[in-house]
Amino acid sequence: MSAPRKLLTILVSKSTWRRYAYLLIGAALTAPYGMLGSFLGEAIEGGVGAVVTWVIVVLVCFVALPVVTGMLAPIREIEVAASRRLLGAQLGAVELHHGVPAWSTRWRSAAWFVGHLVIGFAIGALTLVMPPAVLSACYAPFASGDVQLGQLDAIVPGGPQSAWIVPLALLAPVALVLLVTSAGALLARLAPRL
């Protein structure tokens, strides 16, 4: 199968879009931790300094709280259902110890939830940043001055000398689809273990 045909097959595949939805759910789930981190950072920054504040916020809001959240039974049930439906993962029964999920199950659930958040956040951030950057890059050869690539700090000079960036910019969405496909496949393989 030729590369363009294979890419088209990936683009129209239901599993690609289901896995993309699963990753975007992970991105959305990071919002409460980010908001809490912002509030906590503002509350303690004046007393302990910027570096210590950053370390505390990361440890509390982006490590400890997601780990504890991932251990909760309702979160585990939601993640299992979403993994089955959206990732197409084949999952076994939950390991129980006296009718309660074993600690090993809880730790695996927490690791899965944190992984879902991290990978989802990365894919979600790229999804939000890429379209304006691609449009700006495609506009650059026709601009008379410098062009900022969307919300990124990167600036390219306007005019015909920046025509090289257009093919590169048009490949970026293709790269995102391939990244989503790879991340979704990786999660589908890891789901039965975690």
PDB file of C-alpha atoms in Angstrom:
ATOM      1  CA  MET A   1       0.000   0.000   0.000  1.00  0.00           C
ATOM      2  CA  SER A   2       1.372   3.428  -0.919  1.00  0.00           C
ATOM      3  CA  ALA A   3       2.191   5.957   1.787  1.00  0.00           C
ATOM      4  CA  PRO A   4      -0.578   8.433   0.821  1.00  0.00           C
ATOM      5  CA  ARG A   5      -3.145   5.633   0.708  1.00  0.00           C
ATOM      6  CA  LYS A   6      -1.989   4.303   4.077  1.00  0.00           C
ATOM      7  CA  LEU A   7      -2.229   7.803   5.572  1.00  0.00           C
ATOM      8  CA  LEU A   8      -5.732   8.207   4.163  1.00  0.00           C
ATOM      9  CA  THR A   9      -6.709   4.857   5.696  1.00  0.00           C
ATOM     10  CA  ILE A  10      -5.433   6.067   9.085  1.00  0.00           C
ATOM     11  CA  LEU A  11      -7.289   9.390   8.728  1.00  0.00           C
ATOM     12  CA  VAL A  12     -10.660   7.801   8.049  1.00  0.00           C
ATOM     13  CA  SER A  13     -10.271   4.998  10.563  1.00  0.00           C
ATOM     14  CA  LYS A  14     -12.846   5.036  13.366  1.00  0.00           C
ATOM     15  CA  SER A  15     -10.244   3.702  15.783  1.00  0.00           C
ATOM     16  CA  THR A  16      -7.995   6.717  15.090  1.00  0.00           C
ATOM     17  CA  TRP A  17     -10.793   9.149  15.942  1.00  0.00           C
ATOM     18  CA  ARG A  18     -11.909   7.173  18.997  1.00  0.00           C
ATOM     19  CA  ARG A  19      -8.364   7.126  20.309  1.00  0.00           C
ATOM     20  CA  TYR A  20      -8.049  10.834  19.547  1.00  0.00           C
ATOM     21  CA  ALA A  21     -11.224  11.448  21.573  1.00  0.00           C
ATOM     22  CA  TYR A  22      -9.743   9.427  24.450  1.00  0.00           C
ATOM     23  CA  LEU A  23      -6.570  11.517  24.368  1.00  0.00           C
ATOM     24  CA  LEU A  24      -8.539  14.775  24.269  1.00  0.00           C
ATOM     25  CA  ILE A  25     -10.538  13.613  27.286  1.00  0.00           C
ATOM     26  CA  GLY A  26      -7.182  13.240  29.056  1.00  0.00           C
ATOM     27  CA  ALA A  27      -6.327  16.801  28.052  1.00  0.00           C
ATOM     28  CA  ALA A  28      -9.638  18.086  29.412  1.00  0.00           C
ATOM     29  CA  LEU A  29      -9.118  16.225  32.683  1.00  0.00           C
ATOM     30  CA  THR A  30      -5.950  18.234  33.325  1.00  0.00           C
ATOM     31  CA  ALA A  31      -7.918  21.500  33.610  1.00  0.00           C
ATOM     32  CA  PRO A  32      -8.966  21.158  37.278  1.00  0.00           C
ATOM     33  CA  TYR A  33      -5.391  20.348  38.307  1.00  0.00           C
ATOM     34  CA  GLY A  34      -4.134  23.353  36.346  1.00  0.00           C
ATOM     35  CA  MET A  35      -6.668  25.670  37.949  1.00  0.00           C
ATOM     36  CA  LEU A  36      -5.874  24.372  41.409  1.00  0.00           C
ATOM     37  CA  GLY A  37      -2.162  24.737  40.657  1.00  0.00           C
ATOM     38  CA  SER A  38      -2.732  28.349  39.627  1.00  0.00           C
ATOM     39  CA  PHE A  39      -4.616  29.146  42.839  1.00  0.00           C
ATOM     40  CA  LEU A  40      -2.060  27.358  45.010  1.00  0.00           C
ATOM     41  CA  GLY A  41       0.813  29.082  43.225  1.00  0.00           C
ATOM     42  CA  GLU A  42      -0.672  32.516  43.752  1.00  0.00           C
ATOM     43  CA  ALA A  43      -1.378  31.738  47.409  1.00  0.00           C
ATOM     44  CA  ILE A  44       2.140  30.644  48.337  1.00  0.00           C
ATOM     45  CA  GLU A  45       4.457  32.407  45.883  1.00  0.00           C
ATOM     46  CA  GLY A  46       5.086  35.509  47.948  1.00  0.00           C
ATOM     47  CA  GLY A  47       6.193  33.531  50.989  1.00  0.00           C
ATOM     48  CA  VAL A  48       8.494  30.903  49.494  1.00  0.00           C
ATOM     49  CA  GLY A  49       9.776  32.207  46.150  1.00  0.00           C
ATOM     50  CA  ALA A  50       9.119  31.225  42.562  1.00  0.00           C
ATOM     51  CA  VAL A  51      11.213  28.033  42.351  1.00  0.00           C
ATOM     52  CA  VAL A  52       9.879  26.519  45.583  1.00  0.00           C
ATOM     53  CA  THR A  53       6.339  27.491  44.558  1.00  0.00           C
ATOM     54  CA  TRP A  54       6.777  25.767  41.200  1.00  0.00           C
ATOM     55  CA  VAL A  55       8.100  22.583  42.872  1.00  0.00           C
ATOM     56  CA  ILE A  56       5.247  22.524  45.415  1.00  0.00           C
ATOM     57  CA  VAL A  57       2.584  23.135  42.762  1.00  0.00           C
ATOM     58  CA  VAL A  58       3.961  20.374  40.510  1.00  0.00           C
ATOM     59  CA  LEU A  59       4.287  17.858  43.351  1.00  0.00           C
ATOM     60  CA  VAL A  60       0.878  18.590  44.872  1.00  0.00           C
ATOM     61  CA  CYS A  61      -1.313  19.400  41.875  1.00  0.00           C
ATOM     62  CA  PHE A  62       0.323  17.437  39.062  1.00  0.00           C
ATOM     63  CA  VAL A  63       1.671  14.376  40.889  1.00  0.00           C
ATOM     64  CA  ALA A  64       0.018  13.704  44.266  1.00  0.00           C
ATOM     65  CA  LEU A  65      -3.571  14.695  43.413  1.00  0.00           C
ATOM     66  CA  PRO A  66      -3.719  12.846  40.069  1.00  0.00           C
ATOM     67  CA  VAL A  67      -2.219   9.728  41.717  1.00  0.00           C
ATOM     68  CA  VAL A  68      -4.820   9.833  44.514  1.00  0.00           C
ATOM     69  CA  THR A  69      -7.597  10.534  41.997  1.00  0.00           C
ATOM     70  CA  GLY A  70      -6.470   7.611  39.848  1.00  0.00           C
ATOM     71  CA  MET A  71      -6.777   5.258  42.832  1.00  0.00           C
ATOM     72  CA  LEU A  72     -10.477   6.025  43.342  1.00  0.00           C
ATOM     73  CA  ALA A  73     -12.829   3.228  42.306  1.00  0.00           C
ATOM     74  CA  PRO A  74     -15.192   5.430  40.223  1.00  0.00           C
ATOM     75  CA  ILE A  75     -12.254   6.857  38.274  1.00  0.00           C
ATOM     76  CA  ARG A  76     -10.924   3.340  37.676  1.00  0.00           C
ATOM     77  CA  GLU A  77     -14.357   2.248  36.398  1.00  0.00           C
ATOM     78  CA  ILE A  78     -14.596   5.246  34.061  1.00  0.00           C
ATOM     79  CA  GLU A  79     -11.072   4.682  32.754  1.00  0.00           C
ATOM     80  CA  VAL A  80     -11.761   0.973  32.172  1.00  0.00           C
ATOM     81  CA  ALA A  81     -14.988   1.732  30.285  1.00  0.00           C
ATOM     82  CA  ALA A  82     -13.338   4.463  28.206  1.00  0.00           C
ATOM     83  CA  SER A  83     -10.333   2.260  27.459  1.00  0.00           C
ATOM     84  CA  ARG A  84     -12.571  -0.528  26.257  1.00  0.00           C
ATOM     85  CA  ARG A  85     -14.809   1.700  24.167  1.00  0.00           C
ATOM     86  CA  LEU A  86     -12.411   4.299  22.793  1.00  0.00           C
ATOM     87  CA  LEU A  87      -9.062   2.489  22.731  1.00  0.00           C
ATOM     88  CA  GLY A  88     -10.512  -0.909  21.878  1.00  0.00           C
ATOM     89  CA  ALA A  89      -8.516  -2.431  24.751  1.00  0.00           C
ATOM     90  CA  GLN A  90      -9.256  -5.947  25.920  1.00  0.00           C
ATOM     91  CA  LEU A  91      -9.217  -5.736  29.719  1.00  0.00           C
ATOM     92  CA  GLY A  92      -9.541  -8.490  32.288  1.00  0.00           C
ATOM     93  CA  ALA A  93     -11.292  -8.411  35.644  1.00  0.00           C
ATOM     94  CA  VAL A  94     -10.068  -6.208  38.490  1.00  0.00           C
ATOM     95  CA  GLU A  95      -7.836  -7.995  40.987  1.00  0.00           C
ATOM     96  CA  LEU A  96      -9.710  -8.085  44.313  1.00  0.00           C
ATOM     97  CA  HIS A  97      -8.442  -8.742  47.811  1.00  0.00           C
ATOM     98  CA  HIS A  98     -11.303  -9.549  50.249  1.00  0.00           C
ATOM     99  CA  GLY A  99     -13.811  -7.929  47.859  1.00  0.00           C
ATOM    100  CA  VAL A 100     -11.789  -4.700  47.580  1.00  0.00           C
ATOM    101  CA  PRO A 101      -9.384  -3.808  44.750  1.00  0.00           C
ATOM    102  CA  ALA A 102      -5.849  -4.808  45.734  1.00  0.00           C
ATOM    103  CA  TRP A 103      -3.254  -2.083  46.278  1.00  0.00           C
ATOM    104  CA  SER A 104      -1.370  -3.280  43.208  1.00  0.00           C
ATOM    105  CA  THR A 105      -4.551  -2.630  41.181  1.00  0.00           C
ATOM    106  CA  ARG A 106      -4.904   0.816  42.708  1.00  0.00           C
ATOM    107  CA  TRP A 107      -1.298   1.735  41.901  1.00  0.00           C
ATOM    108  CA  ARG A 108      -1.661   0.516  38.324  1.00  0.00           C
ATOM    109  CA  SER A 109      -4.897   2.527  38.021  1.00  0.00           C
ATOM    110  CA  ALA A 110      -3.120   5.608  39.320  1.00  0.00           C
ATOM    111  CA  ALA A 111      -0.240   5.120  36.869  1.00  0.00           C
ATOM    112  CA  TRP A 112      -2.729   4.698  34.034  1.00  0.00           C
ATOM    113  CA  PHE A 113      -4.671   7.819  34.999  1.00  0.00           C
ATOM    114  CA  VAL A 114      -1.507   9.945  35.262  1.00  0.00           C
ATOM    115  CA  GLY A 115      -0.312   8.603  31.905  1.00  0.00           C
ATOM    116  CA  HIS A 116      -3.687   9.400  30.366  1.00  0.00           C
ATOM    117  CA  LEU A 117      -3.437  12.966  31.669  1.00  0.00           C
ATOM    118  CA  VAL A 118       0.170  13.504  30.537  1.00  0.00           C
ATOM    119  CA  ILE A 119      -0.209  12.064  27.039  1.00  0.00           C
ATOM    120  CA  GLY A 120      -3.635  13.649  26.648  1.00  0.00           C
ATOM    121  CA  PHE A 121      -2.305  17.050  27.700  1.00  0.00           C
ATOM    122  CA  ALA A 122       0.513  16.843  25.143  1.00  0.00           C
ATOM    123  CA  ILE A 123      -1.877  15.898  22.325  1.00  0.00           C
ATOM    124  CA  GLY A 124      -4.432  18.503  23.436  1.00  0.00           C
ATOM    125  CA  ALA A 125      -1.812  21.261  23.572  1.00  0.00           C
ATOM    126  CA  LEU A 126      -0.590  20.388  20.065  1.00  0.00           C
ATOM    127  CA  THR A 127      -4.191  20.324  18.838  1.00  0.00           C
ATOM    128  CA  LEU A 128      -4.791  23.846  20.130  1.00  0.00           C
ATOM    129  CA  VAL A 129      -1.459  25.365  19.116  1.00  0.00           C
ATOM    130  CA  MET A 130      -1.061  23.832  15.671  1.00  0.00           C
ATOM    131  CA  PRO A 131      -3.956  25.261  13.563  1.00  0.00           C
ATOM    132  CA  PRO A 132      -3.119  28.959  14.107  1.00  0.00           C
ATOM    133  CA  ALA A 133       0.606  28.228  13.657  1.00  0.00           C
ATOM    134  CA  VAL A 134      -0.045  26.380  10.384  1.00  0.00           C
ATOM    135  CA  LEU A 135      -2.288  29.171   9.066  1.00  0.00           C
ATOM    136  CA  SER A 136       0.269  31.821  10.001  1.00  0.00           C
ATOM    137  CA  ALA A 137       3.056  29.840   8.322  1.00  0.00           C
ATOM    138  CA  CYS A 138       0.991  29.492   5.144  1.00  0.00           C
ATOM    139  CA  TYR A 139       0.359  33.254   5.165  1.00  0.00           C
ATOM    140  CA  ALA A 140       4.034  34.167   5.714  1.00  0.00           C
ATOM    141  CA  PRO A 141       5.135  34.105   2.023  1.00  0.00           C
ATOM    142  CA  PHE A 142       2.452  36.694   1.224  1.00  0.00           C
ATOM    143  CA  ALA A 143       3.123  39.007   4.181  1.00  0.00           C
ATOM    144  CA  SER A 144       5.178  42.183   3.926  1.00  0.00           C
ATOM    145  CA  GLY A 145       6.572  41.988   7.468  1.00  0.00           C
ATOM    146  CA  ASP A 146       7.471  39.418  10.075  1.00  0.00           C
ATOM    147  CA  VAL A 147       4.807  36.829  10.941  1.00  0.00           C
ATOM    148  CA  GLN A 148       4.333  35.288  14.368  1.00  0.00           C
ATOM    149  CA  LEU A 149       3.412  31.602  14.142  1.00  0.00           C
ATOM    150  CA  GLY A 150       0.059  31.577  15.919  1.00  0.00           C
ATOM    151  CA  GLN A 151       0.497  31.909  19.686  1.00  0.00           C
ATOM    152  CA  LEU A 152       4.066  30.588  19.564  1.00  0.00           C
ATOM    153  CA  ASP A 153       7.039  32.850  20.177  1.00  0.00           C
ATOM    154  CA  ALA A 154       8.493  31.830  16.808  1.00  0.00           C
ATOM    155  CA  ILE A 155       8.588  34.537  14.152  1.00  0.00           C
ATOM    156  CA  VAL A 156       9.367  34.070  10.461  1.00  0.00           C
ATOM    157  CA  PRO A 157      10.152  36.835   8.003  1.00  0.00           C
ATOM    158  CA  GLY A 158       7.359  37.609   5.598  1.00  0.00           C
ATOM    159  CA  GLY A 159       7.751  37.485   1.862  1.00  0.00           C
ATOM    160  CA  PRO A 160       8.717  34.924  -0.772  1.00  0.00           C
ATOM    161  CA  GLN A 161      11.912  33.915   1.073  1.00  0.00           C
ATOM    162  CA  SER A 162       9.726  32.166   3.683  1.00  0.00           C
ATOM    163  CA  ALA A 163       7.958  29.943   1.141  1.00  0.00           C
ATOM    164  CA  TRP A 164       9.971  26.983   2.458  1.00  0.00           C
ATOM    165  CA  ILE A 165       7.872  26.945   5.616  1.00  0.00           C
ATOM    166  CA  VAL A 166       4.565  26.233   3.826  1.00  0.00           C
ATOM    167  CA  PRO A 167       5.229  22.546   2.991  1.00  0.00           C
ATOM    168  CA  LEU A 168       6.643  22.050   6.479  1.00  0.00           C
ATOM    169  CA  ALA A 169       3.536  23.642   8.014  1.00  0.00           C
ATOM    170  CA  LEU A 170       1.232  21.477   5.906  1.00  0.00           C
ATOM    171  CA  LEU A 171       3.037  18.358   7.131  1.00  0.00           C
ATOM    172  CA  ALA A 172       2.436  19.324  10.778  1.00  0.00           C
ATOM    173  CA  PRO A 173      -1.225  18.117  10.871  1.00  0.00           C
ATOM    174  CA  VAL A 174      -0.128  14.859   9.232  1.00  0.00           C
ATOM    175  CA  ALA A 175       2.520  14.460  11.924  1.00  0.00           C
ATOM    176  CA  LEU A 176      -0.134  15.106  14.591  1.00  0.00           C
ATOM    177  CA  VAL A 177      -2.372  12.377  13.162  1.00  0.00           C
ATOM    178  CA  LEU A 178       0.562   9.953  13.148  1.00  0.00           C
ATOM    179  CA  LEU A 179       1.417  10.957  16.716  1.00  0.00           C
ATOM    180  CA  VAL A 180      -2.200  10.406  17.804  1.00  0.00           C
ATOM    181  CA  THR A 181      -2.207   7.027  16.065  1.00  0.00           C
ATOM    182  CA  SER A 182       1.039   6.004  17.761  1.00  0.00           C
ATOM    183  CA  ALA A 183      -0.002   7.282  21.200  1.00  0.00           C
ATOM    184  CA  GLY A 184      -3.398   5.574  20.909  1.00  0.00           C
ATOM    185  CA  ALA A 185      -1.796   2.295  19.845  1.00  0.00           C
ATOM    186  CA  LEU A 186       0.686   2.516  22.722  1.00  0.00           C
ATOM    187  CA  LEU A 187      -2.098   3.116  25.239  1.00  0.00           C
ATOM    188  CA  ALA A 188      -4.174   0.272  23.787  1.00  0.00           C
ATOM    189  CA  ARG A 189      -1.193  -2.065  24.290  1.00  0.00           C
ATOM    190  CA  LEU A 190      -0.497  -0.805  27.817  1.00  0.00           C
ATOM    191  CA  ALA A 191      -4.123  -0.823  28.997  1.00  0.00           C
ATOM    192  CA  PRO A 192      -4.334  -4.569  29.773  1.00  0.00           C
ATOM    193  CA  ARG A 193      -1.177  -4.323  31.908  1.00  0.00           C
ATOM    194  CA  LEU A 194      -2.235  -1.218  33.826  1.00  0.00           C
TER     195      LEU A 194
END
